[in-house]
Backbone as CSV, one residue per row, in Angstrom:
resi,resn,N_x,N_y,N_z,CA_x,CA_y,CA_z,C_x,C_y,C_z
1,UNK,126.652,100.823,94.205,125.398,101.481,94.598,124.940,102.395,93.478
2,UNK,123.445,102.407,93.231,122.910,103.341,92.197,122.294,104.645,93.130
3,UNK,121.626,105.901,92.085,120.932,106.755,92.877,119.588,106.117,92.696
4,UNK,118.792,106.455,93.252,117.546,106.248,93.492,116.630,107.188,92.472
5,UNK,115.483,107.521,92.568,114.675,107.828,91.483,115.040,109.514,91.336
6,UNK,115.548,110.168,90.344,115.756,111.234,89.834,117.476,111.913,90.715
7,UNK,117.917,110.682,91.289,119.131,110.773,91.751,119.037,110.898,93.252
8,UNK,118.230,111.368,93.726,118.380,112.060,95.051,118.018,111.161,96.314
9,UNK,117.799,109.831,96.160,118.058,108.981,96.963,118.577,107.496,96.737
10,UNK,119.975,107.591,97.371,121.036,106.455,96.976,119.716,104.890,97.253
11,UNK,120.244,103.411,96.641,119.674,102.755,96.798,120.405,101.354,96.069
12,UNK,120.269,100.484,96.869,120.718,98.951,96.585,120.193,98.238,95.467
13,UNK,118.659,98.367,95.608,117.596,97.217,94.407,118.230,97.297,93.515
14,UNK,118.084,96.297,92.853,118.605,95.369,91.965,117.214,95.907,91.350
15,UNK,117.616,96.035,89.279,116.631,96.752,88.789,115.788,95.852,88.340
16,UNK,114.429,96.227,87.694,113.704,95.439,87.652,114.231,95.118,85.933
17,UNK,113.983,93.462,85.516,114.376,93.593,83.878,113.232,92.739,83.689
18,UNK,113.092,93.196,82.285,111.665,92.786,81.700,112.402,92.696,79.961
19,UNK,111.512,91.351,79.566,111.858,91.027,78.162,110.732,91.886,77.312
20,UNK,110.589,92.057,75.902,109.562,92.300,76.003,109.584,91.717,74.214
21,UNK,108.843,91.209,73.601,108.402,90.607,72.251,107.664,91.292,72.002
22,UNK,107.643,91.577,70.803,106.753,93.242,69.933,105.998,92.084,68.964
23,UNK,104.672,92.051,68.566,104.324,91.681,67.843,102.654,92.423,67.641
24,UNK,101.957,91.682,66.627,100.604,92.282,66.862,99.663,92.415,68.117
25,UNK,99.294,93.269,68.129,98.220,93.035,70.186,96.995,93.009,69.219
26,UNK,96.448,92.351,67.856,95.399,91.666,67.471,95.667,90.050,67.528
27,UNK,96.677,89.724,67.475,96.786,87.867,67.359,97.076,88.033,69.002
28,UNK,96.341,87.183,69.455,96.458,86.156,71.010,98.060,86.102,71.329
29,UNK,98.576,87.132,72.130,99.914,86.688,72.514,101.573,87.086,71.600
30,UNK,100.578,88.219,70.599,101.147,88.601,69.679,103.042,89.466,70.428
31,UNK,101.910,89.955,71.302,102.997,91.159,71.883,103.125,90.675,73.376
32,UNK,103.844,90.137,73.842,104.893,89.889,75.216,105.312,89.935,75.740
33,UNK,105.202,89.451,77.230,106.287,90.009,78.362,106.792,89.413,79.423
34,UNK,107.757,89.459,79.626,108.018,89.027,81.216,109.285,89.442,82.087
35,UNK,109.409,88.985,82.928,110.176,89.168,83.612,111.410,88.461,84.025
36,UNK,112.469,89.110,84.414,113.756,87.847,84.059,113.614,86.929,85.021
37,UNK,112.826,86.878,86.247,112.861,85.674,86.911,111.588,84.759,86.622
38,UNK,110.530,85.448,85.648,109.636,84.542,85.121,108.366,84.827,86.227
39,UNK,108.834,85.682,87.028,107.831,85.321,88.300,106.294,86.492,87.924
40,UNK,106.625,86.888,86.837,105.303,87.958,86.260,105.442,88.168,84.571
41,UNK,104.131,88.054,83.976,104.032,88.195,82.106,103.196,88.806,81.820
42,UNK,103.292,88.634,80.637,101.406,89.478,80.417,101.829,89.031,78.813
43,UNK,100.791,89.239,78.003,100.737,89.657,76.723,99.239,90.728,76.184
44,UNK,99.534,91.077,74.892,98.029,91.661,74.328,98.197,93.056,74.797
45,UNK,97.507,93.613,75.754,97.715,95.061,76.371,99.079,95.197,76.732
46,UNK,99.446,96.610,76.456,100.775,96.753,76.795,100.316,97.666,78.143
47,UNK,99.611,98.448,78.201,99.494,99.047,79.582,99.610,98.217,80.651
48,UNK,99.455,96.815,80.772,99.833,95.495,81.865,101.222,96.137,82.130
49,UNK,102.272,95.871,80.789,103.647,96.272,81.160,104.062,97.402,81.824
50,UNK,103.103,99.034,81.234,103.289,99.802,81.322,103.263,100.052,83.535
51,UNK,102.058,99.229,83.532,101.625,99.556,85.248,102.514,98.633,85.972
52,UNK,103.338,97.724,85.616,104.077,97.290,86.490,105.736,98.163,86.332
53,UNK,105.631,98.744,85.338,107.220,99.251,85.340,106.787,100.626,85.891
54,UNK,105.624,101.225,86.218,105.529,102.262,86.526,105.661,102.154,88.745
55,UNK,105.004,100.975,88.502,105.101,100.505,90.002,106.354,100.909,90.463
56,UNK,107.491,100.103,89.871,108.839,99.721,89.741,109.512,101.092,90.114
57,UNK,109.300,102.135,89.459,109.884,103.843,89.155,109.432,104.175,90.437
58,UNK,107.929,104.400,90.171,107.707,105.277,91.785,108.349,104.250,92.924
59,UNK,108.512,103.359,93.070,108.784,102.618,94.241,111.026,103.250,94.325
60,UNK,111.329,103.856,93.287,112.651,103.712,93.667,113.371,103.146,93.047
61,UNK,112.496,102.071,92.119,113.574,100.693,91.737,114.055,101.083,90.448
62,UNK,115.428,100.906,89.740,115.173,101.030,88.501,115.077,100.025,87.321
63,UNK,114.426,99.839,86.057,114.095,99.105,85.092,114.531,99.121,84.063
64,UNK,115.234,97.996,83.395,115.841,97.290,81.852,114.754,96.765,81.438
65,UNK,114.606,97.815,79.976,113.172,96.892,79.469,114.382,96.524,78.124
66,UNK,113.872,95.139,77.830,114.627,94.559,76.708,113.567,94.622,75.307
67,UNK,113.670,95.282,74.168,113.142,94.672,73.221,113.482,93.733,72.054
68,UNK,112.604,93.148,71.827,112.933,92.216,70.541,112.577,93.144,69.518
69,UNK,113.453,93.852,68.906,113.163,94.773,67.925,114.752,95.568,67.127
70,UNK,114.884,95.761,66.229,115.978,96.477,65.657,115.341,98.025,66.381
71,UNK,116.466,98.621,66.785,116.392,99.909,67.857,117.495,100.618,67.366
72,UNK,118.567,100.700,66.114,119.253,101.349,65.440,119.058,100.832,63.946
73,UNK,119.349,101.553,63.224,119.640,101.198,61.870,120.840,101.791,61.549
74,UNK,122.251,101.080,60.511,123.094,101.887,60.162,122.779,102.329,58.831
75,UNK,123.805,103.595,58.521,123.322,104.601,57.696,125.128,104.992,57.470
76,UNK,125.384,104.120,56.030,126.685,104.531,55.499,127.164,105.695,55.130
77,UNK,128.688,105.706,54.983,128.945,107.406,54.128,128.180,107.215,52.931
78,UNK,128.344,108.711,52.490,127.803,109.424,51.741,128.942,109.241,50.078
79,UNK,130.373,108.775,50.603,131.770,108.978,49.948,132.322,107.542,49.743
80,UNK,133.057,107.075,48.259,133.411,106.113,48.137,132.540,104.765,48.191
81,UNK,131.529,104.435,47.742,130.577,103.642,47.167,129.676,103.565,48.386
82,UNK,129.784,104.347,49.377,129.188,103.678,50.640,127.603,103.378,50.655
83,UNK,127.141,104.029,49.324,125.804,103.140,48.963,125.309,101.890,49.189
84,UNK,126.746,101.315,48.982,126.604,99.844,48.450,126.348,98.853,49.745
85,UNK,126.626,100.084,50.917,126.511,99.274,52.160,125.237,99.482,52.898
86,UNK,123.983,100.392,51.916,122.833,100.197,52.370,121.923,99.114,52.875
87,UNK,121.242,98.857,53.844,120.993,97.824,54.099,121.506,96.894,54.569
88,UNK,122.581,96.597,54.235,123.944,95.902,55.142,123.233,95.247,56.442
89,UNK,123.689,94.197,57.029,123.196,93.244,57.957,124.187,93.963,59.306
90,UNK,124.247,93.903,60.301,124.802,94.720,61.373,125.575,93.826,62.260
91,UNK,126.648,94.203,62.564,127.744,92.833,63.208,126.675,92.368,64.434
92,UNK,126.853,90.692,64.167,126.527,89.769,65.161,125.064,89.613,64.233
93,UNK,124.491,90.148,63.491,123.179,89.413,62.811,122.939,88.102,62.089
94,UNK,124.005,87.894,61.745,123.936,86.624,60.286,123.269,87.027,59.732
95,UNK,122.097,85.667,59.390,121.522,85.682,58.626,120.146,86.316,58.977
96,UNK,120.126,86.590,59.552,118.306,87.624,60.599,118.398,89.122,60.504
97,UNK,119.192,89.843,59.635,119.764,91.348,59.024,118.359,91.708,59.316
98,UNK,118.704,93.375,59.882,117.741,93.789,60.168,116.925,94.430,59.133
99,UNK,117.329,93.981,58.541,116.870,94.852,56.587,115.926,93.805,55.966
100,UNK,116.210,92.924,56.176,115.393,91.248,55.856,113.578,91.446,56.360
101,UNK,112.922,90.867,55.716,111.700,90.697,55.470,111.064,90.788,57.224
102,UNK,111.499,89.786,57.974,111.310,89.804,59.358,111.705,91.339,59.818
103,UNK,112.859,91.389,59.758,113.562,92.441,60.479,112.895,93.520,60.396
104,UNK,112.608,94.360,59.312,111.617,94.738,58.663,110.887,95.217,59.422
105,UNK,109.358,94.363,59.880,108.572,93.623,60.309,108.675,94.409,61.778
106,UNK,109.486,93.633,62.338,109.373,94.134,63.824,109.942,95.243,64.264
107,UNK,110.871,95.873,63.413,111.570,97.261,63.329,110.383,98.497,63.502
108,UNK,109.229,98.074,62.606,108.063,99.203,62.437,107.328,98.528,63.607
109,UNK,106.917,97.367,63.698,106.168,97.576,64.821,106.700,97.872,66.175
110,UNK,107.864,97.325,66.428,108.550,98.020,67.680,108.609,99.327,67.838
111,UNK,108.739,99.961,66.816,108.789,100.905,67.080,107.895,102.148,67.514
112,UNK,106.552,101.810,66.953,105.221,102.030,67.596,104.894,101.640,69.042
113,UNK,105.507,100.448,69.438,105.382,99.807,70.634,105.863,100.526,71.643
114,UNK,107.095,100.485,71.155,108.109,101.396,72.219,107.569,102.359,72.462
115,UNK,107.536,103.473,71.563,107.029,104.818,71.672,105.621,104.776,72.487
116,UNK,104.809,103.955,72.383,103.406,103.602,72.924,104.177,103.348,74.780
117,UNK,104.403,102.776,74.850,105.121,102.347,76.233,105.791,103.737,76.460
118,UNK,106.485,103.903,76.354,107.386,104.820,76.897,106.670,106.325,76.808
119,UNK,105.113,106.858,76.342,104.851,107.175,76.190,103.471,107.217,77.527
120,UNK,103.720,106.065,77.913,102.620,105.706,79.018,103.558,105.816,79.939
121,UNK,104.642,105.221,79.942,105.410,105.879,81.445,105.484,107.125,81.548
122,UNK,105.764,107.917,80.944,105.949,109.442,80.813,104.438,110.017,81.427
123,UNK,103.333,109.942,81.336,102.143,110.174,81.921,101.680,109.587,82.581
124,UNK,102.288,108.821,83.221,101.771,107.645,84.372,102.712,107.332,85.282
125,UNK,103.567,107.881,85.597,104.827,107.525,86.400,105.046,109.021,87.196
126,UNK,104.550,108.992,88.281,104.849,110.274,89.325,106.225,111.310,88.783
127,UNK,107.394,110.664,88.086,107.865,111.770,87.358,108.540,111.119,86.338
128,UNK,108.720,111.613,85.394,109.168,111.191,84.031,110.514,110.711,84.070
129,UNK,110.693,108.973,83.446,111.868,108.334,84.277,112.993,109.273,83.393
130,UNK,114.555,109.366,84.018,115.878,109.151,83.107,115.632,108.210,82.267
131,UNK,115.368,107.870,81.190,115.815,106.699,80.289,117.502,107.029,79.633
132,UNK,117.859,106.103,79.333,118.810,105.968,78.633,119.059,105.063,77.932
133,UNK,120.181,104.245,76.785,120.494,103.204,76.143,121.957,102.763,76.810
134,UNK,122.559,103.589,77.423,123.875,103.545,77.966,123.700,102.628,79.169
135,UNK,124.350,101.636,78.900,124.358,100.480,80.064,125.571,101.501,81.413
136,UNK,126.535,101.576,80.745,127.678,102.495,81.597,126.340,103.451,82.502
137,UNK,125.917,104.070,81.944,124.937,105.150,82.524,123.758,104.900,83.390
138,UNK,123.483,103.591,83.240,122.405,103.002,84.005,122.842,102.608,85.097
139,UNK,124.135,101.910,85.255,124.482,100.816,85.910,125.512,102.179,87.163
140,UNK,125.728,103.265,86.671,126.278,104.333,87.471,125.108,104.923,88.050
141,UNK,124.051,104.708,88.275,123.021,105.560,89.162,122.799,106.628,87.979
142,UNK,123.220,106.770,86.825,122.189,108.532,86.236,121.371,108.318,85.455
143,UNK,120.826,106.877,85.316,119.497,107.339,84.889,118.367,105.955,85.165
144,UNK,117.345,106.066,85.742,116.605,104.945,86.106,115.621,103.819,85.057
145,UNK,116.245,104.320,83.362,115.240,103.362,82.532,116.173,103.022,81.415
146,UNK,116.556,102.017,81.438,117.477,101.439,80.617,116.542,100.553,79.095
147,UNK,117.206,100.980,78.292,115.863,100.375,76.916,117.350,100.202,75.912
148,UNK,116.985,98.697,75.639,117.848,97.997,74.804,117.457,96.953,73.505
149,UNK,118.246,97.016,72.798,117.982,95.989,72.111,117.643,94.247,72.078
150,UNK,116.941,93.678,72.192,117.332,92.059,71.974,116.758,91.532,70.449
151,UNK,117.995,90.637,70.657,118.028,89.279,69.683,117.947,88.194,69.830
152,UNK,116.783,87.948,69.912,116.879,86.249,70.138,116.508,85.344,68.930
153,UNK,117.528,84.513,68.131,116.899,83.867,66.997,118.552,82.707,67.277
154,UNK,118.288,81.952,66.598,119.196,80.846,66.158,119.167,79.757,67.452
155,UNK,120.455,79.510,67.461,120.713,78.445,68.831,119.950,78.912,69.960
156,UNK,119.814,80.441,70.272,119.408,80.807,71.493,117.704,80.865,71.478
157,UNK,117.189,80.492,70.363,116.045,80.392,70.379,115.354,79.257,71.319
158,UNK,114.638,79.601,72.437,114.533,79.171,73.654,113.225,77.993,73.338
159,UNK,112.913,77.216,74.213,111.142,76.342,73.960,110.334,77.055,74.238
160,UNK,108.968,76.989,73.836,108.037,77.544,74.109,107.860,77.391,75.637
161,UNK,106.748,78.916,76.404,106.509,78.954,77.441,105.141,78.315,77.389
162,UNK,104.905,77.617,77.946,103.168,77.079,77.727,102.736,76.761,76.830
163,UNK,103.291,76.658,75.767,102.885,76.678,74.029,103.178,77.492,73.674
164,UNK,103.847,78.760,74.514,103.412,80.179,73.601,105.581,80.866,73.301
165,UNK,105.718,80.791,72.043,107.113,81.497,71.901,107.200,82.648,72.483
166,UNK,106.158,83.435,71.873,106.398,84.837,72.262,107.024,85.337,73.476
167,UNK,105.954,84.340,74.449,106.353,84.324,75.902,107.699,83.826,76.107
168,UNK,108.357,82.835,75.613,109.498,82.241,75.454,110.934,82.830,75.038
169,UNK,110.255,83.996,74.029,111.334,84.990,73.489,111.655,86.181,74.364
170,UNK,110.158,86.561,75.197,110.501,87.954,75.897,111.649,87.203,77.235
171,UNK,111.046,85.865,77.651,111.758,85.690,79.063,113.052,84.855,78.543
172,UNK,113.462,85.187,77.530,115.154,84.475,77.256,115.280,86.234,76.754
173,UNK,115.412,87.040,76.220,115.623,88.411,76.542,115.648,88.812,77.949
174,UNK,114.708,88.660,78.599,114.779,89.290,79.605,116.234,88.742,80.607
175,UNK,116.073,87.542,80.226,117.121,86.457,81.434,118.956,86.837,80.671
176,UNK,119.192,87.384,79.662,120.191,87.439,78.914,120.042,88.862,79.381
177,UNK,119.558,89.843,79.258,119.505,90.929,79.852,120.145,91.190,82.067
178,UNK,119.729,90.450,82.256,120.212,90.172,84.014,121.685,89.596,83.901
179,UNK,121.904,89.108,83.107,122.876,88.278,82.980,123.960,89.339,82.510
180,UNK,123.691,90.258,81.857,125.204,90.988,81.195,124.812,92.317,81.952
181,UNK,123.466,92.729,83.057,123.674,93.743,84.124,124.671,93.213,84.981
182,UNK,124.919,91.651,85.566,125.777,91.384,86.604,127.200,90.475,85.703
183,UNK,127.438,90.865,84.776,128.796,90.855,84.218,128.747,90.446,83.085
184,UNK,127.924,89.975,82.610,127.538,88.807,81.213,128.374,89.539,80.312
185,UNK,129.110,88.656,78.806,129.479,89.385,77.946,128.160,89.154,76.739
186,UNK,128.782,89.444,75.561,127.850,89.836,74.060,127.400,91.170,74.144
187,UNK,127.685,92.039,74.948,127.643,93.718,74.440,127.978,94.103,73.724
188,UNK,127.198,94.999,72.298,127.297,95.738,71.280,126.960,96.983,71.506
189,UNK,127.544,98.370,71.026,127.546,99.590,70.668,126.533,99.582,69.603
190,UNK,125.697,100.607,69.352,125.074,100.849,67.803,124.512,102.538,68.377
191,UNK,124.501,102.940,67.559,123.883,104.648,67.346,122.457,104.530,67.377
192,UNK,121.869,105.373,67.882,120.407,105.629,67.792,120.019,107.148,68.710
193,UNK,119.131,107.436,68.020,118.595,108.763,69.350,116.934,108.711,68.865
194,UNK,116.716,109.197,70.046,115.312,109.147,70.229,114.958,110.168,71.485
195,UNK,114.646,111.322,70.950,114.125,112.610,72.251,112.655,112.939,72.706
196,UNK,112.250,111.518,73.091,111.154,111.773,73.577,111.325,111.401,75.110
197,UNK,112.257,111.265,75.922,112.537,111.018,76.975,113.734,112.404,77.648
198,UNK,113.980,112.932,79.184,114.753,113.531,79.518,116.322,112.542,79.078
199,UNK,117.537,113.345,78.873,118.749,112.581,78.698,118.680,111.305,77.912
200,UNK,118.236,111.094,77.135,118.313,109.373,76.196,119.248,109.999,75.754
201,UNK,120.574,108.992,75.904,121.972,109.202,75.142,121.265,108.512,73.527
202,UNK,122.604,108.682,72.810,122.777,108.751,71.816,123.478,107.145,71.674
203,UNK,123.591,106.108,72.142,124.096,104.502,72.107,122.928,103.611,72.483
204,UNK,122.892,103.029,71.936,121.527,101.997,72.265,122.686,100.727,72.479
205,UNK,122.193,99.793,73.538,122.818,98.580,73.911,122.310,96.971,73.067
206,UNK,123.149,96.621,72.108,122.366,95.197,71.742,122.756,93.511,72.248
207,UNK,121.378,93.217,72.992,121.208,91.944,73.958,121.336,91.046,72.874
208,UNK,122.492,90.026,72.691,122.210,88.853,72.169,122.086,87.381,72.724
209,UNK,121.421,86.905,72.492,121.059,85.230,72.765,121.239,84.437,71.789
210,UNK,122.296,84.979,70.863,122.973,83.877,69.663,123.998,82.955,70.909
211,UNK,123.835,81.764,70.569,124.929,80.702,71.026,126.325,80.876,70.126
């Protein structure tokens, strides 16, 4: 059993998880969404996302938003060449390093994204959710907004939804995301903080969909 919204009322629901693909909201479908059972999407406006996860909060429920985005970067010692490990690709990346031209890429725009989102829940959500990166912490009732990493590239790179990847990438995030809330393995540790939310720990969770 989890707590309910700001703790103070226990509750069963099963949280809401949402994929989400960061890309331009000028190209048609650039930026993406859905849901892990597929049964709701959107692309282009992110406030679409923003009003259904806000639904989600005031109603009680709590929400895993998944992004397709690098959501840590490592940052070597300072001692013993650890220069040399600047940039460095991050266990479980191969060849898709988040330092790489792509990686790059969606690192800055996610990261605008995010902050844009999470920035609309915070003023649009009857009270400003718990977020956290701590799956342990989510999945114990203390905090109702779970924000993680995804990877989806290689084998796990899914078919298009309608024609459209984007759509294809948020709902194989999202569905790999449900999958390691009710036991799934491929859980990674990585460092990150970000204090624009009450309590955001200091661990960000990374979703992979490598085969």
């Amino acid at each position: 059993m989890t707590q309910g919204k700001r703790g103070d009322v226990p509750t069963t629901a099963a949280p809401l998880v949402v994929g989400v693909d960061v890309g331009s909201v000028r190209r048609k479908g650039g930026f993406a969404w859905s849901l892990a059972d597929a049964s709701a999407r959107g692309q282009d406006d992110p406030s679409a996302l923003g009003a259904v996860v806000v639904t989600a909060l005031d109603a009680g429920r709590p929400v895993a938003l998944a992004f397709e985005c690098p959501l840590s970067v490592p940052v070597p010692g300072v001692l013993d060449g650890g220069w040399q490990e600047l940039g460095r690709a991050r266990a479980g990346e191969g060849n898709r390093s988040w330092s790489a031209g792509a990686g790059t890429g969606a690192l800055a725009t996610g990261l605008v994204q995010l902050a844009w989102v999470l920035a609309y829940l915070r003023d649009q959500a009857s009270e400003c959710p718990r977020a956290t990166t701590s799956m342990e912490r989510f999945t114990a009732g203390e905090a109702d907004l779970l924000i993680v990493e995804a990877m989806v590239t290689s084998d796990g790179k899914p078919e298009p939804v309608d024609g459209l990847q984007d759509h294809a990438d948020a709902l194989a995030a999202a569905k790999r995301l449900h999958e390691i809330l009710i036991g799934g393995p491929n859980l990674f540790e990585a460092d990150v903080a970000w204090d624009g939310f009450n309590n955001y720990s200091q661990q960000s969770s990374l979703v992979q969909t490598i085969a």
